[in-house]
Amino acid sequence: MADRNNNGLYFIVGAIVVVVAFLFFFMSGGDGVDVAPADGGGDTNISVDAAPDAAPAETAPAEPAEPAPAN
């Protein structure tokens, strides 16, 4: 007859195997290797020049909110 004392041991070993597989799945998700762009990379310089005749838009100040009526 089968020995019933090992059922708990099988459950614990199975749970450990599942946890190890779960950790392996998430730890091996990426290889961490950076891929160089196809054009070889390089420096990118961007300059933004403001229009010389542009004046800042004038905005009206916000009106204060009316207080809520007391109950």
PDB file of N, CA and C in Angstrom:
ATOM      1  N   MET A   1       0.823  -1.181   0.000  1.00  0.00           N
ATOM      2  CA  MET A   1       0.000   0.000   0.000  1.00  0.00           C
ATOM      3  C   MET A   1       0.864   1.240   0.000  1.00  0.00           C
ATOM      4  N   ALA A   2       0.299   2.324  -0.502  1.00  0.00           N
ATOM      5  CA  ALA A   2       1.049   3.575  -0.583  1.00  0.00           C
ATOM      6  C   ALA A   2       1.188   4.197   0.794  1.00  0.00           C
ATOM      7  N   ASP A   3       2.328   4.792   1.004  1.00  0.00           N
ATOM      8  CA  ASP A   3       2.598   5.455   2.274  1.00  0.00           C
ATOM      9  C   ASP A   3       2.000   6.862   2.219  1.00  0.00           C
ATOM     10  N   ARG A   4       1.097   7.172   3.109  1.00  0.00           N
ATOM     11  CA  ARG A   4       0.407   8.458   3.084  1.00  0.00           C
ATOM     12  C   ARG A   4       1.182   9.558   3.791  1.00  0.00           C
ATOM     13  N   ASN A   5       2.312   9.306   4.365  1.00  0.00           N
ATOM     14  CA  ASN A   5       3.061  10.316   5.093  1.00  0.00           C
ATOM     15  C   ASN A   5       3.828  11.252   4.167  1.00  0.00           C
ATOM     16  N   ASN A   6       4.011  10.903   2.918  1.00  0.00           N
ATOM     17  CA  ASN A   6       4.802  11.712   1.994  1.00  0.00           C
ATOM     18  C   ASN A   6       3.962  12.705   1.197  1.00  0.00           C
ATOM     19  N   ASN A   7       2.642  12.723   1.359  1.00  0.00           N
ATOM     20  CA  ASN A   7       1.803  13.629   0.573  1.00  0.00           C
ATOM     21  C   ASN A   7       2.143  15.084   0.859  1.00  0.00           C
ATOM     22  N   GLY A   8       2.375  15.447   2.075  1.00  0.00           N
ATOM     23  CA  GLY A   8       2.741  16.819   2.424  1.00  0.00           C
ATOM     24  C   GLY A   8       4.086  17.193   1.854  1.00  0.00           C
ATOM     25  N   LEU A   9       5.016  16.239   1.834  1.00  0.00           N
ATOM     26  CA  LEU A   9       6.337  16.489   1.280  1.00  0.00           C
ATOM     27  C   LEU A   9       6.247  16.746  -0.221  1.00  0.00           C
ATOM     28  N   TYR A  10       5.429  15.973  -0.918  1.00  0.00           N
ATOM     29  CA  TYR A  10       5.248  16.183  -2.349  1.00  0.00           C
ATOM     30  C   TYR A  10       4.631  17.560  -2.631  1.00  0.00           C
ATOM     31  N   PHE A  11       3.694  17.978  -1.799  1.00  0.00           N
ATOM     32  CA  PHE A  11       3.073  19.284  -1.957  1.00  0.00           C
ATOM     33  C   PHE A  11       4.104  20.400  -1.774  1.00  0.00           C
ATOM     34  N   ILE A  12       4.946  20.294  -0.769  1.00  0.00           N
ATOM     35  CA  ILE A  12       5.960  21.313  -0.493  1.00  0.00           C
ATOM     36  C   ILE A  12       6.988  21.359  -1.628  1.00  0.00           C
ATOM     37  N   VAL A  13       7.450  20.225  -2.078  1.00  0.00           N
ATOM     38  CA  VAL A  13       8.421  20.188  -3.178  1.00  0.00           C
ATOM     39  C   VAL A  13       7.794  20.749  -4.448  1.00  0.00           C
ATOM     40  N   GLY A  14       6.565  20.435  -4.717  1.00  0.00           N
ATOM     41  CA  GLY A  14       5.874  20.979  -5.885  1.00  0.00           C
ATOM     42  C   GLY A  14       5.729  22.488  -5.801  1.00  0.00           C
ATOM     43  N   ALA A  15       5.412  23.005  -4.622  1.00  0.00           N
ATOM     44  CA  ALA A  15       5.289  24.447  -4.440  1.00  0.00           C
ATOM     45  C   ALA A  15       6.634  25.133  -4.657  1.00  0.00           C
ATOM     46  N   ILE A  16       7.712  24.534  -4.179  1.00  0.00           N
ATOM     47  CA  ILE A  16       9.051  25.104  -4.375  1.00  0.00           C
ATOM     48  C   ILE A  16       9.401  25.127  -5.853  1.00  0.00           C
ATOM     49  N   VAL A  17       9.070  24.067  -6.573  1.00  0.00           N
ATOM     50  CA  VAL A  17       9.344  24.020  -8.018  1.00  0.00           C
ATOM     51  C   VAL A  17       8.567  25.113  -8.743  1.00  0.00           C
ATOM     52  N   VAL A  18       7.321  25.337  -8.370  1.00  0.00           N
ATOM     53  CA  VAL A  18       6.516  26.375  -9.008  1.00  0.00           C
ATOM     54  C   VAL A  18       7.099  27.758  -8.718  1.00  0.00           C
ATOM     55  N   VAL A  19       7.524  28.016  -7.489  1.00  0.00           N
ATOM     56  CA  VAL A  19       8.101  29.309  -7.126  1.00  0.00           C
ATOM     57  C   VAL A  19       9.408  29.539  -7.885  1.00  0.00           C
ATOM     58  N   VAL A  20      10.250  28.524  -7.982  1.00  0.00           N
ATOM     59  CA  VAL A  20      11.512  28.666  -8.711  1.00  0.00           C
ATOM     60  C   VAL A  20      11.239  28.928 -10.193  1.00  0.00           C
ATOM     61  N   ALA A  21      10.279  28.247 -10.779  1.00  0.00           N
ATOM     62  CA  ALA A  21       9.938  28.477 -12.184  1.00  0.00           C
ATOM     63  C   ALA A  21       9.390  29.890 -12.381  1.00  0.00           C
ATOM     64  N   PHE A  22       8.574  30.355 -11.452  1.00  0.00           N
ATOM     65  CA  PHE A  22       8.016  31.706 -11.508  1.00  0.00           C
ATOM     66  C   PHE A  22       9.126  32.748 -11.431  1.00  0.00           C
ATOM     67  N   LEU A  23      10.067  32.592 -10.519  1.00  0.00           N
ATOM     68  CA  LEU A  23      11.189  33.521 -10.393  1.00  0.00           C
ATOM     69  C   LEU A  23      12.077  33.487 -11.638  1.00  0.00           C
ATOM     70  N   PHE A  24      12.331  32.315 -12.171  1.00  0.00           N
ATOM     71  CA  PHE A  24      13.143  32.193 -13.380  1.00  0.00           C
ATOM     72  C   PHE A  24      12.496  32.906 -14.547  1.00  0.00           C
ATOM     73  N   PHE A  25      11.177  32.791 -14.663  1.00  0.00           N
ATOM     74  CA  PHE A  25      10.449  33.430 -15.749  1.00  0.00           C
ATOM     75  C   PHE A  25      10.641  34.944 -15.717  1.00  0.00           C
ATOM     76  N   PHE A  26      10.529  35.550 -14.531  1.00  0.00           N
ATOM     77  CA  PHE A  26      10.641  36.998 -14.435  1.00  0.00           C
ATOM     78  C   PHE A  26      12.093  37.478 -14.447  1.00  0.00           C
ATOM     79  N   MET A  27      13.005  36.699 -13.930  1.00  0.00           N
ATOM     80  CA  MET A  27      14.400  37.126 -13.907  1.00  0.00           C
ATOM     81  C   MET A  27      15.049  37.008 -15.292  1.00  0.00           C
ATOM     82  N   SER A  28      14.553  36.134 -16.142  1.00  0.00           N
ATOM     83  CA  SER A  28      15.143  35.964 -17.465  1.00  0.00           C
ATOM     84  C   SER A  28      14.356  36.709 -18.535  1.00  0.00           C
ATOM     85  N   GLY A  29      13.553  37.683 -18.132  1.00  0.00           N
ATOM     86  CA  GLY A  29      12.703  38.406 -19.077  1.00  0.00           C
ATOM     87  C   GLY A  29      13.485  39.230 -20.084  1.00  0.00           C
ATOM     88  N   GLY A  30      14.580  39.852 -19.695  1.00  0.00           N
ATOM     89  CA  GLY A  30      15.347  40.679 -20.610  1.00  0.00           C
ATOM     90  C   GLY A  30      16.815  40.357 -20.485  1.00  0.00           C
ATOM     91  N   ASP A  31      17.542  40.532 -21.583  1.00  0.00           N
ATOM     92  CA  ASP A  31      18.953  40.216 -21.535  1.00  0.00           C
ATOM     93  C   ASP A  31      19.803  41.420 -21.182  1.00  0.00           C
ATOM     94  N   GLY A  32      19.208  42.626 -21.138  1.00  0.00           N
ATOM     95  CA  GLY A  32      19.925  43.818 -20.723  1.00  0.00           C
ATOM     96  C   GLY A  32      20.938  44.333 -21.718  1.00  0.00           C
ATOM     97  N   VAL A  33      20.897  43.885 -22.956  1.00  0.00           N
ATOM     98  CA  VAL A  33      21.853  44.325 -23.966  1.00  0.00           C
ATOM     99  C   VAL A  33      21.264  45.530 -24.681  1.00  0.00           C
ATOM    100  N   ASP A  34      22.018  46.623 -24.727  1.00  0.00           N
ATOM    101  CA  ASP A  34      21.572  47.799 -25.459  1.00  0.00           C
ATOM    102  C   ASP A  34      21.895  47.626 -26.933  1.00  0.00           C
ATOM    103  N   VAL A  35      20.934  47.937 -27.769  1.00  0.00           N
ATOM    104  CA  VAL A  35      21.109  47.781 -29.209  1.00  0.00           C
ATOM    105  C   VAL A  35      21.427  49.142 -29.797  1.00  0.00           C
ATOM    106  N   ALA A  36      22.500  49.219 -30.585  1.00  0.00           N
ATOM    107  CA  ALA A  36      22.881  50.466 -31.228  1.00  0.00           C
ATOM    108  C   ALA A  36      21.930  50.755 -32.383  1.00  0.00           C
ATOM    109  N   PRO A  37      21.622  52.024 -32.626  1.00  0.00           N
ATOM    110  CA  PRO A  37      20.742  52.343 -33.751  1.00  0.00           C
ATOM    111  C   PRO A  37      21.400  52.002 -35.083  1.00  0.00           C
ATOM    112  N   ALA A  38      20.592  51.839 -36.114  1.00  0.00           N
ATOM    113  CA  ALA A  38      21.085  51.408 -37.416  1.00  0.00           C
ATOM    114  C   ALA A  38      21.982  52.456 -38.071  1.00  0.00           C
ATOM    115  N   ASP A  39      21.777  53.750 -37.739  1.00  0.00           N
ATOM    116  CA  ASP A  39      22.593  54.772 -38.375  1.00  0.00           C
ATOM    117  C   ASP A  39      23.911  55.007 -37.641  1.00  0.00           C
ATOM    118  N   GLY A  40      24.221  54.205 -36.688  1.00  0.00           N
ATOM    119  CA  GLY A  40      25.489  54.316 -35.979  1.00  0.00           C
ATOM    120  C   GLY A  40      25.453  55.260 -34.798  1.00  0.00           C
ATOM    121  N   GLY A  41      24.305  55.804 -34.480  1.00  0.00           N
ATOM    122  CA  GLY A  41      24.222  56.721 -33.355  1.00  0.00           C
ATOM    123  C   GLY A  41      24.802  58.071 -33.721  1.00  0.00           C
ATOM    124  N   GLY A  42      25.417  58.700 -32.778  1.00  0.00           N
ATOM    125  CA  GLY A  42      26.010  60.000 -33.044  1.00  0.00           C
ATOM    126  C   GLY A  42      25.351  61.061 -32.206  1.00  0.00           C
ATOM    127  N   ASP A  43      25.890  62.265 -32.327  1.00  0.00           N
ATOM    128  CA  ASP A  43      25.367  63.377 -31.557  1.00  0.00           C
ATOM    129  C   ASP A  43      24.199  64.021 -32.297  1.00  0.00           C
ATOM    130  N   THR A  44      23.212  64.426 -31.543  1.00  0.00           N
ATOM    131  CA  THR A  44      22.075  65.128 -32.097  1.00  0.00           C
ATOM    132  C   THR A  44      22.000  66.481 -31.423  1.00  0.00           C
ATOM    133  N   ASN A  45      22.073  67.532 -32.197  1.00  0.00           N
ATOM    134  CA  ASN A  45      21.992  68.882 -31.670  1.00  0.00           C
ATOM    135  C   ASN A  45      20.712  69.527 -32.165  1.00  0.00           C
ATOM    136  N   ILE A  46      19.938  70.062 -31.241  1.00  0.00           N
ATOM    137  CA  ILE A  46      18.684  70.714 -31.582  1.00  0.00           C
ATOM    138  C   ILE A  46      18.734  72.117 -31.008  1.00  0.00           C
ATOM    139  N   SER A  47      18.440  73.116 -31.833  1.00  0.00           N
ATOM    140  CA  SER A  47      18.372  74.488 -31.339  1.00  0.00           C
ATOM    141  C   SER A  47      17.026  75.071 -31.722  1.00  0.00           C
ATOM    142  N   VAL A  48      16.435  75.819 -30.804  1.00  0.00           N
ATOM    143  CA  VAL A  48      15.144  76.445 -31.030  1.00  0.00           C
ATOM    144  C   VAL A  48      15.350  77.943 -30.906  1.00  0.00           C
ATOM    145  N   ASP A  49      15.050  78.671 -31.967  1.00  0.00           N
ATOM    146  CA  ASP A  49      15.184  80.115 -31.966  1.00  0.00           C
ATOM    147  C   ASP A  49      13.806  80.731 -31.845  1.00  0.00           C
ATOM    148  N   ALA A  50      13.665  81.688 -30.924  1.00  0.00           N
ATOM    149  CA  ALA A  50      12.392  82.379 -30.769  1.00  0.00           C
ATOM    150  C   ALA A  50      12.233  83.382 -31.903  1.00  0.00           C
ATOM    151  N   ALA A  51      11.013  83.590 -32.311  1.00  0.00           N
ATOM    152  CA  ALA A  51      10.738  84.568 -33.360  1.00  0.00           C
ATOM    153  C   ALA A  51      11.073  85.953 -32.807  1.00  0.00           C
ATOM    154  N   PRO A  52      11.806  86.785 -33.544  1.00  0.00           N
ATOM    155  CA  PRO A  52      12.247  88.074 -33.000  1.00  0.00           C
ATOM    156  C   PRO A  52      11.119  89.055 -32.735  1.00  0.00           C
ATOM    157  N   ASP A  53      10.005  88.992 -33.454  1.00  0.00           N
ATOM    158  CA  ASP A  53       8.918  89.952 -33.270  1.00  0.00           C
ATOM    159  C   ASP A  53       7.792  89.396 -32.398  1.00  0.00           C
ATOM    160  N   ALA A  54       7.982  88.262 -31.824  1.00  0.00           N
ATOM    161  CA  ALA A  54       6.912  87.647 -31.044  1.00  0.00           C
ATOM    162  C   ALA A  54       6.846  88.299 -29.667  1.00  0.00           C
ATOM    163  N   ALA A  55       5.679  88.813 -29.346  1.00  0.00           N
ATOM    164  CA  ALA A  55       5.446  89.404 -28.025  1.00  0.00           C
ATOM    165  C   ALA A  55       4.640  88.411 -27.209  1.00  0.00           C
ATOM    166  N   PRO A  56       4.884  88.348 -25.903  1.00  0.00           N
ATOM    167  CA  PRO A  56       4.103  87.413 -25.093  1.00  0.00           C
ATOM    168  C   PRO A  56       2.626  87.807 -25.087  1.00  0.00           C
ATOM    169  N   ALA A  57       1.789  86.832 -25.137  1.00  0.00           N
ATOM    170  CA  ALA A  57       0.357  87.074 -25.147  1.00  0.00           C
ATOM    171  C   ALA A  57      -0.074  87.582 -23.778  1.00  0.00           C
ATOM    172  N   GLU A  58      -0.940  88.604 -23.788  1.00  0.00           N
ATOM    173  CA  GLU A  58      -1.439  89.146 -22.528  1.00  0.00           C
ATOM    174  C   GLU A  58      -2.661  88.350 -22.113  1.00  0.00           C
ATOM    175  N   THR A  59      -2.674  87.966 -20.872  1.00  0.00           N
ATOM    176  CA  THR A  59      -3.802  87.207 -20.357  1.00  0.00           C
ATOM    177  C   THR A  59      -4.414  87.972 -19.206  1.00  0.00           C
ATOM    178  N   ALA A  60      -5.704  87.895 -19.089  1.00  0.00           N
ATOM    179  CA  ALA A  60      -6.414  88.554 -17.990  1.00  0.00           C
ATOM    180  C   ALA A  60      -6.242  87.708 -16.730  1.00  0.00           C
ATOM    181  N   PRO A  61      -6.135  88.372 -15.576  1.00  0.00           N
ATOM    182  CA  PRO A  61      -6.023  87.599 -14.338  1.00  0.00           C
ATOM    183  C   PRO A  61      -7.318  86.844 -14.075  1.00  0.00           C
ATOM    184  N   ALA A  62      -7.180  85.702 -13.462  1.00  0.00           N
ATOM    185  CA  ALA A  62      -8.342  84.879 -13.162  1.00  0.00           C
ATOM    186  C   ALA A  62      -9.184  85.543 -12.082  1.00  0.00           C
ATOM    187  N   GLU A  63     -10.491  85.454 -12.231  1.00  0.00           N
ATOM    188  CA  GLU A  63     -11.384  86.029 -11.232  1.00  0.00           C
ATOM    189  C   GLU A  63     -11.437  85.094 -10.027  1.00  0.00           C
ATOM    190  N   PRO A  64     -11.453  85.651  -8.829  1.00  0.00           N
ATOM    191  CA  PRO A  64     -11.511  84.789  -7.646  1.00  0.00           C
ATOM    192  C   PRO A  64     -12.837  84.054  -7.573  1.00  0.00           C
ATOM    193  N   ALA A  65     -12.804  82.867  -7.065  1.00  0.00           N
ATOM    194  CA  ALA A  65     -14.012  82.060  -6.939  1.00  0.00           C
ATOM    195  C   ALA A  65     -14.868  82.605  -5.799  1.00  0.00           C
ATOM    196  N   GLU A  66     -16.174  82.525  -5.995  1.00  0.00           N
ATOM    197  CA  GLU A  66     -17.085  82.996  -4.943  1.00  0.00           C
ATOM    198  C   GLU A  66     -17.147  81.951  -3.840  1.00  0.00           C
ATOM    199  N   PRO A  67     -17.146  82.374  -2.589  1.00  0.00           N
ATOM    200  CA  PRO A  67     -17.230  81.402  -1.489  1.00  0.00           C
ATOM    201  C   PRO A  67     -18.573  80.701  -1.485  1.00  0.00           C
ATOM    202  N   ALA A  68     -18.552  79.487  -1.023  1.00  0.00           N
ATOM    203  CA  ALA A  68     -19.777  78.698  -0.954  1.00  0.00           C
ATOM    204  C   ALA A  68     -20.679  79.272   0.154  1.00  0.00           C
ATOM    205  N   PRO A  69     -21.989  79.288  -0.050  1.00  0.00           N
ATOM    206  CA  PRO A  69     -22.876  79.815   0.992  1.00  0.00           C
ATOM    207  C   PRO A  69     -22.843  78.923   2.238  1.00  0.00           C
ATOM    208  N   ALA A  70     -22.965  79.541   3.381  1.00  0.00           N
ATOM    209  CA  ALA A  70     -22.979  78.795   4.642  1.00  0.00           C
ATOM    210  C   ALA A  70     -24.315  78.093   4.814  1.00  0.00           C
ATOM    211  N   ASN A  71     -24.307  76.975   5.436  1.00  0.00           N
ATOM    212  CA  ASN A  71     -25.558  76.219   5.659  1.00  0.00           C
ATOM    213  C   ASN A  71     -26.252  76.708   6.880  1.00  0.00           C
TER     214      ASN A  71
END
